[in-house]
PDB file of C-alpha atoms in Angstrom:
ATOM      1  CA  MET A   1      14.738  -5.133 -66.248  1.00  0.00           C
ATOM      2  CA  ARG A   2      14.133  -7.839 -63.687  1.00  0.00           C
ATOM      3  CA  PHE A   3      16.796  -6.265 -61.456  1.00  0.00           C
ATOM      4  CA  THR A   4      15.207  -2.852 -61.760  1.00  0.00           C
ATOM      5  CA  ASN A   5      11.719  -4.121 -60.924  1.00  0.00           C
ATOM      6  CA  THR A   6      13.057  -6.064 -57.960  1.00  0.00           C
ATOM      7  CA  ALA A   7      14.872  -2.998 -56.705  1.00  0.00           C
ATOM      8  CA  LYS A   8      11.703  -0.933 -57.072  1.00  0.00           C
ATOM      9  CA  LEU A   9       9.673  -3.503 -55.168  1.00  0.00           C
ATOM     10  CA  ALA A  10      12.284  -3.663 -52.441  1.00  0.00           C
ATOM     11  CA  ALA A  11      12.327   0.120 -52.138  1.00  0.00           C
ATOM     12  CA  LEU A  12       8.549   0.169 -51.999  1.00  0.00           C
ATOM     13  CA  ALA A  13       8.515  -2.482 -49.279  1.00  0.00           C
ATOM     14  CA  LEU A  14      11.134  -0.639 -47.280  1.00  0.00           C
ATOM     15  CA  GLY A  15       9.218   2.592 -47.611  1.00  0.00           C
ATOM     16  CA  LEU A  16       5.992   0.919 -46.476  1.00  0.00           C
ATOM     17  CA  ALA A  17       7.762  -0.681 -43.511  1.00  0.00           C
ATOM     18  CA  ALA A  18       9.235   2.660 -42.521  1.00  0.00           C
ATOM     19  CA  THR A  19       5.825   4.311 -42.760  1.00  0.00           C
ATOM     20  CA  MET A  20       4.260   1.587 -40.637  1.00  0.00           C
ATOM     21  CA  ALA A  21       7.044   1.811 -38.069  1.00  0.00           C
ATOM     22  CA  SER A  22       6.638   5.571 -37.913  1.00  0.00           C
ATOM     23  CA  ALA A  23       2.889   5.222 -37.468  1.00  0.00           C
ATOM     24  CA  GLY A  24       3.461   2.565 -34.827  1.00  0.00           C
ATOM     25  CA  CYS A  25       5.761   4.883 -32.879  1.00  0.00           C
ATOM     26  CA  ALA A  26       3.264   7.706 -33.109  1.00  0.00           C
ATOM     27  CA  ALA A  27       0.515   5.415 -31.837  1.00  0.00           C
ATOM     28  CA  ALA A  28       2.718   4.133 -29.040  1.00  0.00           C
ATOM     29  CA  ASP A  29       3.486   7.554 -27.599  1.00  0.00           C
ATOM     30  CA  PRO A  30      -0.071   8.290 -26.385  1.00  0.00           C
ATOM     31  CA  GLY A  31      -0.178   4.771 -24.937  1.00  0.00           C
ATOM     32  CA  ARG A  32       2.992   5.435 -22.984  1.00  0.00           C
ATOM     33  CA  ALA A  33       1.509   8.686 -21.689  1.00  0.00           C
ATOM     34  CA  GLU A  34      -1.459   6.706 -20.392  1.00  0.00           C
ATOM     35  CA  GLU A  35       0.574   3.857 -18.931  1.00  0.00           C
ATOM     36  CA  LYS A  36      -1.141   2.236 -15.996  1.00  0.00           C
ATOM     37  CA  PRO A  37       0.806   2.396 -12.743  1.00  0.00           C
ATOM     38  CA  THR A  38       2.156  -0.637 -10.938  1.00  0.00           C
ATOM     39  CA  ILE A  39       0.432  -1.035  -7.572  1.00  0.00           C
ATOM     40  CA  VAL A  40       2.834  -1.768  -4.717  1.00  0.00           C
ATOM     41  CA  LEU A  41       0.998  -3.092  -1.658  1.00  0.00           C
ATOM     42  CA  VAL A  42       2.701  -2.780   1.737  1.00  0.00           C
ATOM     43  CA  HIS A  43       1.255  -4.761   4.650  1.00  0.00           C
ATOM     44  CA  GLY A  44       1.358  -3.561   8.224  1.00  0.00           C
ATOM     45  CA  ALA A  45       1.978  -5.052  11.631  1.00  0.00           C
ATOM     46  CA  PHE A  46       0.294  -8.311  12.684  1.00  0.00           C
ATOM     47  CA  ALA A  47      -0.353  -9.226   9.029  1.00  0.00           C
ATOM     48  CA  GLU A  48       1.730 -10.345   6.038  1.00  0.00           C
ATOM     49  CA  SER A  49       1.793 -10.038   2.251  1.00  0.00           C
ATOM     50  CA  ALA A  50      -0.936 -12.638   1.669  1.00  0.00           C
ATOM     51  CA  SER A  51      -3.385 -10.395   3.528  1.00  0.00           C
ATOM     52  CA  TRP A  52      -3.720  -8.558   0.169  1.00  0.00           C
ATOM     53  CA  ASN A  53      -4.731 -11.664  -1.805  1.00  0.00           C
ATOM     54  CA  ALA A  54      -8.395 -10.767  -2.309  1.00  0.00           C
ATOM     55  CA  VAL A  55      -7.476  -7.202  -3.293  1.00  0.00           C
ATOM     56  CA  ILE A  56      -4.855  -8.485  -5.737  1.00  0.00           C
ATOM     57  CA  ASP A  57      -7.452 -10.736  -7.414  1.00  0.00           C
ATOM     58  CA  ARG A  58      -9.684  -7.733  -8.070  1.00  0.00           C
ATOM     59  CA  LEU A  59      -6.891  -5.513  -9.342  1.00  0.00           C
ATOM     60  CA  ASP A  60      -5.635  -8.280 -11.630  1.00  0.00           C
ATOM     61  CA  GLN A  61      -9.094  -8.526 -13.165  1.00  0.00           C
ATOM     62  CA  GLN A  62      -8.824  -4.851 -14.083  1.00  0.00           C
ATOM     63  CA  GLY A  63      -5.461  -5.309 -15.768  1.00  0.00           C
ATOM     64  CA  LEU A  64      -3.292  -3.714 -13.114  1.00  0.00           C
ATOM     65  CA  ARG A  65       0.124  -5.111 -12.264  1.00  0.00           C
ATOM     66  CA  THR A  66       0.535  -5.624  -8.516  1.00  0.00           C
ATOM     67  CA  ILE A  67       3.441  -6.351  -6.197  1.00  0.00           C
ATOM     68  CA  ALA A  68       2.857  -7.263  -2.546  1.00  0.00           C
ATOM     69  CA  ALA A  69       6.088  -6.094  -0.962  1.00  0.00           C
ATOM     70  CA  GLY A  70       7.535  -7.809   2.075  1.00  0.00           C
ATOM     71  CA  ASN A  71       7.615  -5.379   4.979  1.00  0.00           C
ATOM     72  CA  PRO A  72      10.246  -6.452   7.549  1.00  0.00           C
ATOM     73  CA  LEU A  73       8.518  -4.582  10.444  1.00  0.00           C
ATOM     74  CA  ARG A  74      11.911  -3.973  12.083  1.00  0.00           C
ATOM     75  CA  SER A  75      12.403  -0.177  11.918  1.00  0.00           C
ATOM     76  CA  VAL A  76      10.865   2.732  10.048  1.00  0.00           C
ATOM     77  CA  ASP A  77      14.024   3.569   8.097  1.00  0.00           C
ATOM     78  CA  GLY A  78      14.945  -0.054   7.378  1.00  0.00           C
ATOM     79  CA  ASP A  79      11.423  -0.964   6.303  1.00  0.00           C
ATOM     80  CA  ALA A  80      11.255   2.088   4.029  1.00  0.00           C
ATOM     81  CA  ASP A  81      14.574   1.043   2.474  1.00  0.00           C
ATOM     82  CA  ALA A  82      13.175  -2.412   1.728  1.00  0.00           C
ATOM     83  CA  VAL A  83      10.130  -1.000  -0.067  1.00  0.00           C
ATOM     84  CA  ARG A  84      12.246   1.692  -1.733  1.00  0.00           C
ATOM     85  CA  GLY A  85      14.258  -1.087  -3.338  1.00  0.00           C
ATOM     86  CA  VAL A  86      11.088  -2.613  -4.770  1.00  0.00           C
ATOM     87  CA  VAL A  87      10.019   0.752  -6.199  1.00  0.00           C
ATOM     88  CA  SER A  88      13.466   1.302  -7.730  1.00  0.00           C
ATOM     89  CA  SER A  89      13.194  -2.002  -9.605  1.00  0.00           C
ATOM     90  CA  ILE A  90       9.948  -1.013 -11.361  1.00  0.00           C
ATOM     91  CA  ASP A  91       9.805   0.600 -14.799  1.00  0.00           C
ATOM     92  CA  GLY A  92       7.071   3.202 -15.082  1.00  0.00           C
ATOM     93  CA  PRO A  93       4.710   4.921 -12.641  1.00  0.00           C
ATOM     94  CA  VAL A  94       3.859   3.507  -9.223  1.00  0.00           C
ATOM     95  CA  VAL A  95       1.004   3.886  -6.750  1.00  0.00           C
ATOM     96  CA  LEU A  96       1.999   2.933  -3.207  1.00  0.00           C
ATOM     97  CA  VAL A  97      -0.642   1.403  -0.941  1.00  0.00           C
ATOM     98  CA  GLY A  98      -0.075   0.933   2.783  1.00  0.00           C
ATOM     99  CA  HIS A  99      -2.111  -0.865   5.414  1.00  0.00           C
ATOM    100  CA  SER A 100      -1.777   0.115   9.085  1.00  0.00           C
ATOM    101  CA  TYR A 101       1.915   0.666   9.920  1.00  0.00           C
ATOM    102  CA  GLY A 102       2.556   0.243   6.185  1.00  0.00           C
ATOM    103  CA  GLY A 103       1.154   3.748   5.807  1.00  0.00           C
ATOM    104  CA  GLN A 104       4.068   5.155   7.773  1.00  0.00           C
ATOM    105  CA  VAL A 105       6.466   3.210   5.577  1.00  0.00           C
ATOM    106  CA  ILE A 106       5.061   4.414   2.235  1.00  0.00           C
ATOM    107  CA  SER A 107       5.068   7.994   3.524  1.00  0.00           C
ATOM    108  CA  GLN A 108       8.871   7.871   3.816  1.00  0.00           C
ATOM    109  CA  ILE A 109       9.621   6.956   0.204  1.00  0.00           C
ATOM    110  CA  HIS A 110      10.416   9.829  -2.161  1.00  0.00           C
ATOM    111  CA  ASP A 111      10.827   8.641  -5.733  1.00  0.00           C
ATOM    112  CA  PRO A 112       9.656  10.488  -8.860  1.00  0.00           C
ATOM    113  CA  LYS A 113       8.039   7.283 -10.134  1.00  0.00           C
ATOM    114  CA  ILE A 114       5.531   7.385  -7.267  1.00  0.00           C
ATOM    115  CA  LYS A 115       2.406   9.183  -8.464  1.00  0.00           C
ATOM    116  CA  GLY A 116      -0.021   8.598  -5.590  1.00  0.00           C
ATOM    117  CA  LEU A 117      -0.479   7.148  -2.109  1.00  0.00           C
ATOM    118  CA  VAL A 118      -3.393   5.083  -0.807  1.00  0.00           C
ATOM    119  CA  TYR A 119      -3.870   4.640   2.940  1.00  0.00           C
ATOM    120  CA  VAL A 120      -5.876   1.570   3.954  1.00  0.00           C
ATOM    121  CA  ALA A 121      -6.746   1.734   7.665  1.00  0.00           C
ATOM    122  CA  ALA A 122      -3.276   3.234   7.800  1.00  0.00           C
ATOM    123  CA  PHE A 123      -1.091   5.719   9.600  1.00  0.00           C
ATOM    124  CA  ALA A 124      -0.059   8.888   7.777  1.00  0.00           C
ATOM    125  CA  PRO A 125       2.322  10.515  10.265  1.00  0.00           C
ATOM    126  CA  GLU A 126       3.742  14.006  10.152  1.00  0.00           C
ATOM    127  CA  GLU A 127       7.488  14.481  10.428  1.00  0.00           C
ATOM    128  CA  GLY A 128       8.670  13.596  13.945  1.00  0.00           C
ATOM    129  CA  GLU A 129       5.537  11.609  14.871  1.00  0.00           C
ATOM    130  CA  THR A 130       5.384   7.935  15.848  1.00  0.00           C
ATOM    131  CA  ILE A 131       2.498   5.591  15.242  1.00  0.00           C
ATOM    132  CA  GLY A 132       2.189   5.092  18.995  1.00  0.00           C
ATOM    133  CA  GLU A 133       1.613   8.801  19.457  1.00  0.00           C
ATOM    134  CA  LEU A 134      -0.931   8.922  16.658  1.00  0.00           C
ATOM    135  CA  SER A 135      -2.950   5.944  17.892  1.00  0.00           C
ATOM    136  CA  GLY A 136      -3.069   7.490  21.365  1.00  0.00           C
ATOM    137  CA  LYS A 137      -3.984  10.968  20.127  1.00  0.00           C
ATOM    138  CA  PHE A 138      -7.697  10.073  20.243  1.00  0.00           C
ATOM    139  CA  PRO A 139      -9.578   7.608  22.493  1.00  0.00           C
ATOM    140  CA  GLY A 140     -10.695   4.235  21.218  1.00  0.00           C
ATOM    141  CA  SER A 141      -7.649   2.026  20.637  1.00  0.00           C
ATOM    142  CA  THR A 142      -7.543  -1.178  22.683  1.00  0.00           C
ATOM    143  CA  LEU A 143      -4.491  -2.633  20.947  1.00  0.00           C
ATOM    144  CA  GLY A 144      -2.136  -2.256  23.917  1.00  0.00           C
ATOM    145  CA  GLU A 145      -4.299  -4.552  26.045  1.00  0.00           C
ATOM    146  CA  THR A 146      -3.956  -7.411  23.537  1.00  0.00           C
ATOM    147  CA  LEU A 147      -0.205  -7.402  22.875  1.00  0.00           C
ATOM    148  CA  SER A 148       2.171 -10.207  23.734  1.00  0.00           C
ATOM    149  CA  GLU A 149       5.896  -9.407  24.039  1.00  0.00           C
ATOM    150  CA  VAL A 150       8.815 -11.543  22.878  1.00  0.00           C
ATOM    151  CA  PRO A 151      12.242 -10.197  23.964  1.00  0.00           C
ATOM    152  CA  LEU A 152      15.002 -10.618  21.367  1.00  0.00           C
ATOM    153  CA  PRO A 153      18.768 -11.148  21.877  1.00  0.00           C
ATOM    154  CA  ASP A 154      19.540  -7.704  20.397  1.00  0.00           C
ATOM    155  CA  GLY A 155      17.663  -6.003  23.243  1.00  0.00           C
ATOM    156  CA  SER A 156      14.579  -5.135  21.224  1.00  0.00           C
ATOM    157  CA  THR A 157      11.128  -6.664  21.634  1.00  0.00           C
ATOM    158  CA  ASP A 158       8.765  -8.193  19.106  1.00  0.00           C
ATOM    159  CA  LEU A 159       5.068  -7.490  19.605  1.00  0.00           C
ATOM    160  CA  TYR A 160       2.281  -9.866  18.612  1.00  0.00           C
ATOM    161  CA  ILE A 161      -1.456  -9.731  19.160  1.00  0.00           C
ATOM    162  CA  ALA A 162      -2.258 -12.652  21.473  1.00  0.00           C
ATOM    163  CA  GLN A 163      -3.871 -15.336  19.338  1.00  0.00           C
ATOM    164  CA  GLY A 164      -6.930 -15.628  21.553  1.00  0.00           C
ATOM    165  CA  LYS A 165      -7.586 -11.879  21.204  1.00  0.00           C
ATOM    166  CA  TYR A 166      -6.779 -11.481  17.527  1.00  0.00           C
ATOM    167  CA  HIS A 167     -10.276 -12.014  16.139  1.00  0.00           C
ATOM    168  CA  GLY A 168     -11.981  -9.439  18.317  1.00  0.00           C
ATOM    169  CA  GLN A 169      -9.161  -6.896  18.184  1.00  0.00           C
ATOM    170  CA  PHE A 170      -7.981  -7.037  14.601  1.00  0.00           C
ATOM    171  CA  ALA A 171     -10.488  -8.836  12.386  1.00  0.00           C
ATOM    172  CA  ALA A 172     -13.932  -8.909  13.946  1.00  0.00           C
ATOM    173  CA  ASP A 173     -15.685  -8.893  10.545  1.00  0.00           C
ATOM    174  CA  LEU A 174     -13.828 -11.973   9.312  1.00  0.00           C
ATOM    175  CA  PRO A 175     -15.045 -15.530   9.967  1.00  0.00           C
ATOM    176  CA  ALA A 176     -13.526 -16.993  13.122  1.00  0.00           C
ATOM    177  CA  ASP A 177     -11.613 -19.725  11.266  1.00  0.00           C
ATOM    178  CA  ARG A 178     -10.012 -17.223   8.887  1.00  0.00           C
ATOM    179  CA  ALA A 179      -9.136 -14.900  11.786  1.00  0.00           C
ATOM    180  CA  GLN A 180      -7.493 -17.817  13.605  1.00  0.00           C
ATOM    181  CA  LEU A 181      -5.313 -18.584  10.583  1.00  0.00           C
ATOM    182  CA  ASP A 182      -4.321 -14.933  10.344  1.00  0.00           C
ATOM    183  CA  ALA A 183      -3.530 -14.870  14.061  1.00  0.00           C
ATOM    184  CA  VAL A 184      -1.141 -17.787  13.657  1.00  0.00           C
ATOM    185  CA  THR A 185       0.582 -16.361  10.562  1.00  0.00           C
ATOM    186  CA  GLN A 186       0.797 -12.741  11.761  1.00  0.00           C
ATOM    187  CA  ARG A 187       4.172 -10.976  11.466  1.00  0.00           C
ATOM    188  CA  PRO A 188       5.308  -9.219  14.653  1.00  0.00           C
ATOM    189  CA  LEU A 189       6.095  -5.517  14.928  1.00  0.00           C
ATOM    190  CA  ASN A 190       9.416  -4.701  16.558  1.00  0.00           C
ATOM    191  CA  ASP A 191       9.286  -2.035  19.253  1.00  0.00           C
ATOM    192  CA  ARG A 192      11.888  -0.031  17.318  1.00  0.00           C
ATOM    193  CA  ALA A 193       9.383   0.313  14.493  1.00  0.00           C
ATOM    194  CA  LEU A 194       6.585   1.147  16.923  1.00  0.00           C
ATOM    195  CA  ASN A 195       8.637   3.969  18.415  1.00  0.00           C
ATOM    196  CA  GLY A 196      10.355   5.094  15.218  1.00  0.00           C
ATOM    197  CA  THR A 197       9.800   8.712  14.227  1.00  0.00           C
ATOM    198  CA  SER A 198       8.741   9.669  10.743  1.00  0.00           C
ATOM    199  CA  GLY A 199      10.759  11.725   8.328  1.00  0.00           C
ATOM    200  CA  ALA A 200       9.277  14.304   5.964  1.00  0.00           C
ATOM    201  CA  PRO A 201       6.135  12.610   4.571  1.00  0.00           C
ATOM    202  CA  ASN A 202       5.527  12.331   0.850  1.00  0.00           C
ATOM    203  CA  TRP A 203       1.782  12.861   1.296  1.00  0.00           C
ATOM    204  CA  LYS A 204       2.650  16.556   1.369  1.00  0.00           C
ATOM    205  CA  ASN A 205       3.815  16.291  -2.246  1.00  0.00           C
ATOM    206  CA  LEU A 206       1.505  13.665  -3.760  1.00  0.00           C
ATOM    207  CA  PRO A 207      -2.238  13.066  -4.109  1.00  0.00           C
ATOM    208  CA  SER A 208      -3.569  10.666  -1.484  1.00  0.00           C
ATOM    209  CA  TRP A 209      -6.650   8.543  -0.930  1.00  0.00           C
ATOM    210  CA  PHE A 210      -7.873   7.140   2.394  1.00  0.00           C
ATOM    211  CA  VAL A 211     -10.175   4.229   3.196  1.00  0.00           C
ATOM    212  CA  PHE A 212     -10.700   3.249   6.811  1.00  0.00           C
ATOM    213  CA  PRO A 213     -13.073   1.323   9.086  1.00  0.00           C
ATOM    214  CA  GLU A 214     -15.522   2.916  11.461  1.00  0.00           C
ATOM    215  CA  ALA A 215     -15.018   0.087  13.999  1.00  0.00           C
ATOM    216  CA  ASP A 216     -11.198   0.070  13.995  1.00  0.00           C
ATOM    217  CA  LEU A 217      -9.870  -0.972  17.415  1.00  0.00           C
ATOM    218  CA  ASN A 218      -6.198  -0.476  16.494  1.00  0.00           C
ATOM    219  CA  ILE A 219      -6.376   3.083  15.149  1.00  0.00           C
ATOM    220  CA  PRO A 220      -9.322   5.175  16.416  1.00  0.00           C
ATOM    221  CA  VAL A 221     -11.610   6.383  13.653  1.00  0.00           C
ATOM    222  CA  ALA A 222     -11.078   9.947  14.859  1.00  0.00           C
ATOM    223  CA  ALA A 223      -7.365   9.521  14.151  1.00  0.00           C
ATOM    224  CA  HIS A 224      -8.142   8.274  10.641  1.00  0.00           C
ATOM    225  CA  ARG A 225     -10.330  11.299   9.965  1.00  0.00           C
ATOM    226  CA  PHE A 226      -7.689  13.632  11.365  1.00  0.00           C
ATOM    227  CA  MET A 227      -4.910  12.165   9.210  1.00  0.00           C
ATOM    228  CA  ALA A 228      -6.998  12.181   6.013  1.00  0.00           C
ATOM    229  CA  GLU A 229      -7.985  15.803   6.502  1.00  0.00           C
ATOM    230  CA  ARG A 230      -4.428  16.829   7.356  1.00  0.00           C
ATOM    231  CA  ALA A 231      -3.100  15.134   4.221  1.00  0.00           C
ATOM    232  CA  GLY A 232      -5.686  16.857   2.043  1.00  0.00           C
ATOM    233  CA  ALA A 233      -6.971  13.502   0.766  1.00  0.00           C
ATOM    234  CA  ARG A 234      -8.590  13.575  -2.658  1.00  0.00           C
ATOM    235  CA  ASP A 235     -11.117  11.024  -1.492  1.00  0.00           C
ATOM    236  CA  THR A 236     -11.995   9.543   1.895  1.00  0.00           C
ATOM    237  CA  VAL A 237     -14.095   6.400   2.323  1.00  0.00           C
ATOM    238  CA  GLU A 238     -15.283   5.350   5.767  1.00  0.00           C
ATOM    239  CA  ILE A 239     -16.735   1.844   6.043  1.00  0.00           C
ATOM    240  CA  SER A 240     -19.367   1.325   8.708  1.00  0.00           C
ATOM    241  CA  GLY A 241     -18.903  -1.679  10.995  1.00  0.00           C
ATOM    242  CA  ALA A 242     -15.607  -2.747   9.420  1.00  0.00           C
ATOM    243  CA  SER A 243     -12.552  -3.911  11.363  1.00  0.00           C
ATOM    244  CA  HIS A 244      -8.883  -3.000  11.035  1.00  0.00           C
ATOM    245  CA  ALA A 245      -8.319  -5.963   8.672  1.00  0.00           C
ATOM    246  CA  LEU A 246      -9.715  -4.101   5.648  1.00  0.00           C
ATOM    247  CA  PRO A 247      -7.626  -5.780   2.909  1.00  0.00           C
ATOM    248  CA  ALA A 248      -8.989  -9.179   3.953  1.00  0.00           C
ATOM    249  CA  SER A 249     -12.486  -8.265   5.128  1.00  0.00           C
ATOM    250  CA  GLN A 250     -13.411  -5.488   2.678  1.00  0.00           C
ATOM    251  CA  PRO A 251     -11.351  -6.225  -0.457  1.00  0.00           C
ATOM    252  CA  GLN A 252     -13.868  -4.765  -2.896  1.00  0.00           C
ATOM    253  CA  ALA A 253     -13.932  -1.371  -1.198  1.00  0.00           C
ATOM    254  CA  VAL A 254     -10.134  -1.369  -0.958  1.00  0.00           C
ATOM    255  CA  ALA A 255      -9.723  -2.351  -4.610  1.00  0.00           C
ATOM    256  CA  GLU A 256     -12.157   0.346  -5.723  1.00  0.00           C
ATOM    257  CA  ILE A 257     -10.255   3.187  -4.081  1.00  0.00           C
ATOM    258  CA  ILE A 258      -6.960   1.856  -5.467  1.00  0.00           C
ATOM    259  CA  LEU A 259      -8.518   1.762  -8.940  1.00  0.00           C
ATOM    260  CA  THR A 260      -9.704   5.351  -8.457  1.00  0.00           C
ATOM    261  CA  ALA A 261      -6.171   6.390  -7.546  1.00  0.00           C
ATOM    262  CA  ALA A 262      -4.663   4.481 -10.480  1.00  0.00           C
ATOM    263  CA  ASP A 263      -7.096   6.063 -12.947  1.00  0.00           C
ATOM    264  CA  SER A 264      -6.423   9.534 -11.539  1.00  0.00           C
ATOM    265  CA  VAL A 265      -2.662   9.342 -12.021  1.00  0.00           C
ATOM    266  CA  SER A 266      -2.643   7.536 -15.384  1.00  0.00           C
TER     267      SER A 266
END
């Protein structure tokens, strides 16, 4: 009799465990359907990954996983390959966020895991366009007057914003000491990236969100408006008086539109 009772208890326990496991699986399925996307942040020219730090802090507080990808700034295709590798390593949905030239890079990446694109003071080129053409399409950019050239042994040229002009050109709404640090740590844009043409852009296939500064001296505000309208942006936020350095100078506004995008695709 002891054996029989033990067997019954064991069967009962196994049955209860199976029921709980089944219920757990059923409960997990809706959670998987509502999985939050990983946010991949792609910096642009004359900045680097740490330029996203204040945005990352705000996204972390909302429970979003973030990755600030290193953008080589060497060529459109090569830079897209670098970010494509990051996306390929991620399990689950992704929202790509690009600042400045980073917008051209994220536009080139076609992966079914990508559910949305966020353009932060960023280029969103059409196929065959370059960022140089887009920035010159409308009046207002003074970037060319501030650039310093460094010839490289391979025949290409690296472009920096001259340190003494960085604050006024790139980050006028940041404190002078912070702008000076950013000027020293800026990553240069190679002229091959500057003149690289875009392939078929993924903003034609995915929902997009745009946030840009009214006082941008790198990309004229008229160009931002044109690109957002052309892409059929779900939401467009224009920040009065803000500079091109939006991730550093306006992190709350940038984080809010990323959160909107993440909620929309979850």
